[in-house]
mmCIF file of C-alpha atoms in Angstrom:
data_model
loop_
_atom_site.group_PDB
_atom_site.id
_atom_site.type_symbol
_atom_site.label_atom_id
_atom_site.label_comp_id
_atom_site.label_asym_id
_atom_site.label_seq_id
_atom_site.Cartn_x
_atom_site.Cartn_y
_atom_site.Cartn_z
ATOM 1 C CA ALA A 1 42.321 -11.124 -5.663
ATOM 2 C CA GLN A 2 38.713 -10.219 -6.281
ATOM 3 C CA SER A 3 36.904 -9.045 -3.184
ATOM 4 C CA VAL A 4 34.118 -6.878 -1.827
ATOM 5 C CA THR A 5 34.525 -4.965 1.428
ATOM 6 C CA GLN A 6 31.944 -3.231 3.559
ATOM 7 C CA PRO A 7 34.018 -1.514 6.243
ATOM 8 C CA ASP A 8 31.155 -0.788 8.644
ATOM 9 C CA ILE A 9 29.501 -3.689 10.449
ATOM 10 C CA HIS A 10 26.916 -1.477 12.169
ATOM 11 C CA ILE A 11 25.776 2.074 11.575
ATOM 12 C CA THR A 12 23.273 4.034 13.655
ATOM 13 C CA VAL A 13 21.525 7.006 12.076
ATOM 14 C CA SER A 14 18.854 9.279 13.484
ATOM 15 C CA GLU A 15 15.540 9.274 11.677
ATOM 16 C CA GLY A 16 15.525 12.074 9.122
ATOM 17 C CA ALA A 17 19.315 12.232 8.901
ATOM 18 C CA SER A 18 21.291 11.373 5.801
ATOM 19 C CA LEU A 19 22.909 7.997 5.271
ATOM 20 C CA GLU A 20 25.989 6.735 3.472
ATOM 21 C CA LEU A 21 27.009 3.066 3.470
ATOM 22 C CA ARG A 22 30.433 2.272 2.120
ATOM 23 C CA CYS A 23 31.433 -0.440 -0.310
ATOM 24 C CA ASN A 24 34.853 -1.035 -1.817
ATOM 25 C CA TYR A 25 35.851 -3.699 -4.289
ATOM 26 C CA SER A 26 39.016 -5.156 -5.695
ATOM 27 C CA TYR A 27 38.829 -6.061 -9.379
ATOM 28 C CA GLY A 28 40.961 -5.276 -12.396
ATOM 29 C CA ALA A 29 38.214 -4.655 -14.932
ATOM 30 C CA THR A 30 34.965 -2.702 -15.022
ATOM 31 C CA PRO A 31 32.814 -4.092 -12.230
ATOM 32 C CA TYR A 32 29.114 -4.788 -12.203
ATOM 33 C CA LEU A 33 27.810 -3.621 -8.844
ATOM 34 C CA PHE A 34 24.698 -4.144 -6.759
ATOM 35 C CA TRP A 35 23.157 -3.158 -3.470
ATOM 36 C CA TYR A 36 20.660 -5.484 -1.792
ATOM 37 C CA VAL A 37 18.631 -4.971 1.382
ATOM 38 C CA GLN A 38 17.486 -7.634 3.808
ATOM 39 C CA SER A 39 14.840 -6.917 6.430
ATOM 40 C CA PRO A 40 14.854 -9.158 9.513
ATOM 41 C CA GLY A 41 13.789 -12.689 8.682
ATOM 42 C CA GLN A 42 13.324 -11.870 5.024
ATOM 43 C CA GLY A 43 15.023 -12.607 1.737
ATOM 44 C CA LEU A 44 17.097 -10.135 -0.230
ATOM 45 C CA GLN A 45 15.638 -7.325 -2.288
ATOM 46 C CA LEU A 46 17.534 -5.516 -5.020
ATOM 47 C CA LEU A 47 17.903 -1.785 -4.312
ATOM 48 C CA LEU A 48 19.906 -0.762 -7.365
ATOM 49 C CA LYS A 49 22.580 -1.854 -9.789
ATOM 50 C CA TYR A 50 25.360 -0.384 -11.910
ATOM 51 C CA PHE A 51 26.404 -1.937 -15.169
ATOM 52 C CA SER A 52 27.605 1.015 -17.245
ATOM 53 C CA GLY A 53 26.839 4.616 -18.148
ATOM 54 C CA ASP A 54 25.958 7.286 -15.608
ATOM 55 C CA THR A 55 27.953 6.661 -12.452
ATOM 56 C CA LEU A 56 25.131 7.916 -10.213
ATOM 57 C CA VAL A 57 22.346 5.359 -10.164
ATOM 58 C CA GLN A 58 18.922 5.670 -8.634
ATOM 59 C CA GLY A 59 17.184 2.804 -6.922
ATOM 60 C CA ILE A 60 14.024 1.998 -5.087
ATOM 61 C CA LYS A 61 12.923 3.488 -1.758
ATOM 62 C CA GLY A 62 14.791 6.754 -2.422
ATOM 63 C CA PHE A 63 18.277 5.205 -2.428
ATOM 64 C CA GLU A 64 21.075 6.129 -4.788
ATOM 65 C CA ALA A 65 24.657 4.981 -5.250
ATOM 66 C CA GLU A 66 27.685 6.443 -6.943
ATOM 67 C CA PHE A 67 30.358 4.431 -8.714
ATOM 68 C CA LYS A 68 33.818 5.942 -8.340
ATOM 69 C CA ARG A 69 36.360 4.040 -10.373
ATOM 70 C CA SER A 70 39.329 5.959 -8.955
ATOM 71 C CA GLN A 71 38.362 4.941 -5.426
ATOM 72 C CA SER A 72 37.053 1.458 -6.289
ATOM 73 C CA SER A 73 33.899 2.352 -4.419
ATOM 74 C CA PHE A 74 30.150 2.091 -4.803
ATOM 75 C CA ASN A 75 28.667 3.865 -1.795
ATOM 76 C CA LEU A 76 24.959 3.817 -1.055
ATOM 77 C CA ARG A 77 23.240 7.030 0.014
ATOM 78 C CA LYS A 78 19.869 8.276 1.134
ATOM 79 C CA PRO A 79 19.156 11.926 1.988
ATOM 80 C CA SER A 80 16.638 11.266 4.770
ATOM 81 C CA VAL A 81 16.364 7.949 6.590
ATOM 82 C CA HIS A 82 13.038 6.521 7.725
ATOM 83 C CA TRP A 83 12.588 4.062 10.587
ATOM 84 C CA SER A 84 11.515 1.443 8.035
ATOM 85 C CA ASP A 85 14.994 1.573 6.469
ATOM 86 C CA ALA A 86 16.424 -0.334 9.447
ATOM 87 C CA ALA A 87 17.775 -3.515 7.863
ATOM 88 C CA GLU A 88 20.982 -5.158 6.714
ATOM 89 C CA TYR A 89 22.503 -3.892 3.487
ATOM 90 C CA PHE A 90 24.741 -5.901 1.219
ATOM 91 C CA CYS A 91 27.009 -4.715 -1.547
ATOM 92 C CA ALA A 92 27.692 -7.297 -4.252
ATOM 93 C CA VAL A 93 29.878 -7.547 -7.339
ATOM 94 C CA PHE A 94 29.813 -9.842 -10.344
ATOM 95 C CA PHE A 95 33.130 -11.598 -10.714
ATOM 96 C CA PRO A 96 34.065 -13.948 -13.574
ATOM 97 C CA ARG A 97 34.954 -17.504 -12.682
ATOM 98 C CA GLY A 98 37.267 -19.920 -14.404
ATOM 99 C CA SER A 99 34.204 -21.633 -15.888
ATOM 100 C CA GLY A 100 33.555 -18.590 -18.086
ATOM 101 C CA TYR A 101 30.479 -17.616 -16.136
ATOM 102 C CA SER A 102 30.119 -14.800 -13.657
ATOM 103 C CA THR A 103 28.743 -15.162 -10.161
ATOM 104 C CA LEU A 104 27.726 -12.663 -7.528
ATOM 105 C CA THR A 105 30.074 -12.128 -4.567
ATOM 106 C CA PHE A 106 28.664 -10.356 -1.513
ATOM 107 C CA GLY A 107 30.237 -8.164 1.100
ATOM 108 C CA LYS A 108 29.703 -9.084 4.735
ATOM 109 C CA GLY A 109 26.927 -6.593 5.169
ATOM 110 C CA THR A 110 26.218 -3.420 7.141
ATOM 111 C CA MET A 111 23.452 -3.404 9.725
ATOM 112 C CA LEU A 112 21.598 -0.096 9.767
ATOM 113 C CA LEU A 113 19.942 0.948 13.005
ATOM 114 C CA VAL A 114 17.627 3.967 12.981
ATOM 115 C CA SER A 115 17.186 5.900 16.206
ATOM 116 C CA PRO A 116 14.115 8.063 16.938
ATOM 117 C CA ASN B 1 3.912 -16.336 -10.834
ATOM 118 C CA ALA B 2 5.479 -17.624 -7.601
ATOM 119 C CA GLY B 3 9.116 -16.603 -8.309
ATOM 120 C CA VAL B 4 11.659 -18.653 -6.344
ATOM 121 C CA THR B 5 10.170 -21.088 -3.835
ATOM 122 C CA GLN B 6 12.235 -22.763 -1.126
ATOM 123 C CA THR B 7 11.157 -25.595 1.125
ATOM 124 C CA PRO B 8 11.277 -26.220 3.989
ATOM 125 C CA LYS B 9 11.470 -22.842 5.722
ATOM 126 C CA PHE B 10 12.811 -24.374 8.915
ATOM 127 C CA GLN B 11 14.533 -27.681 9.614
ATOM 128 C CA VAL B 12 16.335 -29.221 12.577
ATOM 129 C CA LEU B 13 18.696 -32.128 11.953
ATOM 130 C CA LYS B 14 20.949 -34.283 14.052
ATOM 131 C CA THR B 15 24.605 -34.641 13.147
ATOM 132 C CA GLY B 16 25.030 -37.261 10.440
ATOM 133 C CA GLN B 17 21.500 -37.055 9.074
ATOM 134 C CA SER B 18 20.873 -36.262 5.458
ATOM 135 C CA MET B 19 18.342 -33.955 3.899
ATOM 136 C CA THR B 20 17.502 -32.027 0.764
ATOM 137 C CA LEU B 21 16.616 -28.366 0.543
ATOM 138 C CA GLN B 22 14.284 -27.789 -2.365
ATOM 139 C CA CYS B 23 14.342 -24.822 -4.725
ATOM 140 C CA ALA B 24 11.952 -24.256 -7.590
ATOM 141 C CA GLN B 25 11.463 -21.308 -9.928
ATOM 142 C CA ASP B 26 8.718 -20.713 -12.462
ATOM 143 C CA MET B 27 10.380 -17.933 -14.459
ATOM 144 C CA ASN B 28 12.185 -20.161 -16.979
ATOM 145 C CA HIS B 29 15.522 -19.003 -15.594
ATOM 146 C CA GLU B 30 18.638 -20.753 -16.852
ATOM 147 C CA TYR B 31 20.823 -19.798 -13.916
ATOM 148 C CA MET B 32 20.207 -21.021 -10.349
ATOM 149 C CA SER B 33 22.409 -20.871 -7.297
ATOM 150 C CA TRP B 34 22.618 -21.632 -3.611
ATOM 151 C CA TYR B 35 24.084 -19.321 -0.976
ATOM 152 C CA ARG B 36 24.498 -19.731 2.737
ATOM 153 C CA GLN B 37 24.269 -16.788 5.113
ATOM 154 C CA ASP B 38 26.067 -16.768 8.443
ATOM 155 C CA PRO B 39 26.316 -13.847 10.900
ATOM 156 C CA GLY B 40 29.137 -11.494 9.974
ATOM 157 C CA MET B 41 29.990 -13.482 6.835
ATOM 158 C CA GLY B 42 27.515 -12.160 4.296
ATOM 159 C CA LEU B 43 26.281 -14.605 1.685
ATOM 160 C CA ARG B 44 28.667 -17.195 0.306
ATOM 161 C CA LEU B 45 28.103 -19.143 -2.885
ATOM 162 C CA ILE B 46 27.827 -22.915 -2.450
ATOM 163 C CA HIS B 47 26.980 -24.212 -5.933
ATOM 164 C CA TYR B 48 25.495 -22.829 -9.081
ATOM 165 C CA SER B 49 23.981 -24.105 -12.317
ATOM 166 C CA VAL B 50 23.827 -22.459 -15.723
ATOM 167 C CA GLY B 51 21.287 -24.870 -17.153
ATOM 168 C CA ALA B 52 19.850 -28.356 -16.891
ATOM 169 C CA GLY B 53 22.670 -30.853 -16.454
ATOM 170 C CA ILE B 54 25.347 -28.206 -15.787
ATOM 171 C CA THR B 55 26.526 -27.408 -12.265
ATOM 172 C CA ASP B 56 29.684 -25.973 -10.757
ATOM 173 C CA GLN B 57 31.165 -25.283 -7.347
ATOM 174 C CA GLY B 58 31.154 -21.934 -5.624
ATOM 175 C CA GLU B 59 33.212 -20.680 -2.696
ATOM 176 C CA VAL B 60 32.047 -23.175 -0.037
ATOM 177 C CA PRO B 61 30.944 -26.416 -1.750
ATOM 178 C CA ASN B 62 32.259 -28.990 0.748
ATOM 179 C CA GLY B 63 29.533 -31.100 2.337
ATOM 180 C CA TYR B 64 26.917 -30.215 -0.271
ATOM 181 C CA ASN B 65 25.758 -31.869 -3.491
ATOM 182 C CA VAL B 66 23.571 -30.508 -6.247
ATOM 183 C CA SER B 67 22.086 -31.670 -9.503
ATOM 184 C CA ARG B 68 19.933 -29.971 -12.108
ATOM 185 C CA SER B 69 17.724 -32.382 -14.000
ATOM 186 C CA THR B 70 15.108 -29.779 -14.977
ATOM 187 C CA THR B 71 15.173 -26.053 -15.642
ATOM 188 C CA GLU B 72 12.770 -25.420 -12.763
ATOM 189 C CA ASP B 73 14.406 -27.281 -9.874
ATOM 190 C CA PHE B 74 17.779 -27.058 -8.157
ATOM 191 C CA PRO B 75 17.878 -29.116 -4.937
ATOM 192 C CA LEU B 76 20.712 -28.856 -2.422
ATOM 193 C CA ARG B 77 21.654 -32.086 -0.646
ATOM 194 C CA LEU B 78 23.424 -32.482 2.653
ATOM 195 C CA LEU B 79 24.616 -36.087 2.768
ATOM 196 C CA SER B 80 25.863 -36.097 6.372
ATOM 197 C CA ALA B 81 24.929 -32.937 8.234
ATOM 198 C CA ALA B 82 27.440 -31.267 10.540
ATOM 199 C CA PRO B 83 26.916 -28.471 13.105
ATOM 200 C CA SER B 84 29.042 -26.216 10.864
ATOM 201 C CA GLN B 85 26.236 -26.396 8.319
ATOM 202 C CA THR B 86 23.844 -24.608 10.637
ATOM 203 C CA SER B 87 22.920 -21.586 8.551
ATOM 204 C CA VAL B 88 20.275 -19.828 6.530
ATOM 205 C CA TYR B 89 20.251 -21.011 2.938
ATOM 206 C CA PHE B 90 19.090 -18.920 0.006
ATOM 207 C CA CYS B 91 18.323 -20.061 -3.488
ATOM 208 C CA ALA B 92 18.558 -17.456 -6.238
ATOM 209 C CA SER B 93 17.938 -17.515 -9.966
ATOM 210 C CA SER B 94 18.353 -15.312 -13.006
ATOM 211 C CA LEU B 95 17.526 -15.490 -16.663
ATOM 212 C CA THR B 96 21.113 -16.159 -17.666
ATOM 213 C CA GLY B 97 24.423 -16.738 -15.937
ATOM 214 C CA GLY B 98 26.826 -15.454 -18.506
ATOM 215 C CA ALA B 99 28.361 -12.033 -18.882
ATOM 216 C CA PRO B 100 26.800 -9.533 -16.488
ATOM 217 C CA SER B 101 23.742 -7.825 -17.885
ATOM 218 C CA GLY B 102 20.223 -6.969 -16.929
ATOM 219 C CA ALA B 103 19.339 -10.576 -17.726
ATOM 220 C CA ASN B 104 21.274 -11.954 -14.793
ATOM 221 C CA VAL B 105 19.965 -9.913 -11.914
ATOM 222 C CA LEU B 106 19.254 -12.446 -9.177
ATOM 223 C CA THR B 107 15.830 -13.141 -7.715
ATOM 224 C CA PHE B 108 16.062 -14.647 -4.245
ATOM 225 C CA GLY B 109 13.867 -17.091 -2.402
ATOM 226 C CA ALA B 110 12.726 -16.414 1.163
ATOM 227 C CA GLY B 111 15.366 -18.681 2.704
ATOM 228 C CA SER B 112 15.559 -21.952 4.614
ATOM 229 C CA ARG B 113 16.852 -21.929 8.175
ATOM 230 C CA LEU B 114 18.719 -25.123 9.038
ATOM 231 C CA THR B 115 19.921 -26.101 12.502
ATOM 232 C CA VAL B 116 22.212 -29.109 12.964
ATOM 233 C CA LEU B 117 22.493 -30.394 16.525
#
């Protein structure tokens, strides 16, 4: 079955420390992968996406993610976290439907807390 | 260029009432969709549309109706609201809805928070 898993519900990181948020997917073909961020009370903003090519992708706000086919993972990283990065982060994958179209399936999210 | 506009931002309903959440986009996007967001559940797809007159069900369609009479608008109807439909609803659109590409990166609205008592 096609699925997206974010194993960590909450993560707390000290300001200035590095960050890695995990995302695993289950899909038989080449996936199309996204990370979105949602600040409290706000909509979702695209951080970065992977469609093909270089497996290390750069996004906005200093984030990057690496696609590892062998591990079925697309982990999000940032070398130095800022207090403004506190938000909920969602991994998402395009899956094809029986209709012939593809739709975006989201993981359950990881809430990032940044401590002083 | 307003992007994706959702109205209302907040709504309180009583069980059994009906209402429509409005979604409009001004980007000439073919693909539009509705998600609901519940704590610990992420976003789940309710319905989607790949063009005027074409809609399909997502993961959690029960209790919701949609139609797409114009490219710009994609309203979500609750015919008889239930407490289980208390949620935050997001509308999202993209240029196309076919094979994944840069043309179908979703743009999200700001959300509509619905409470059903």
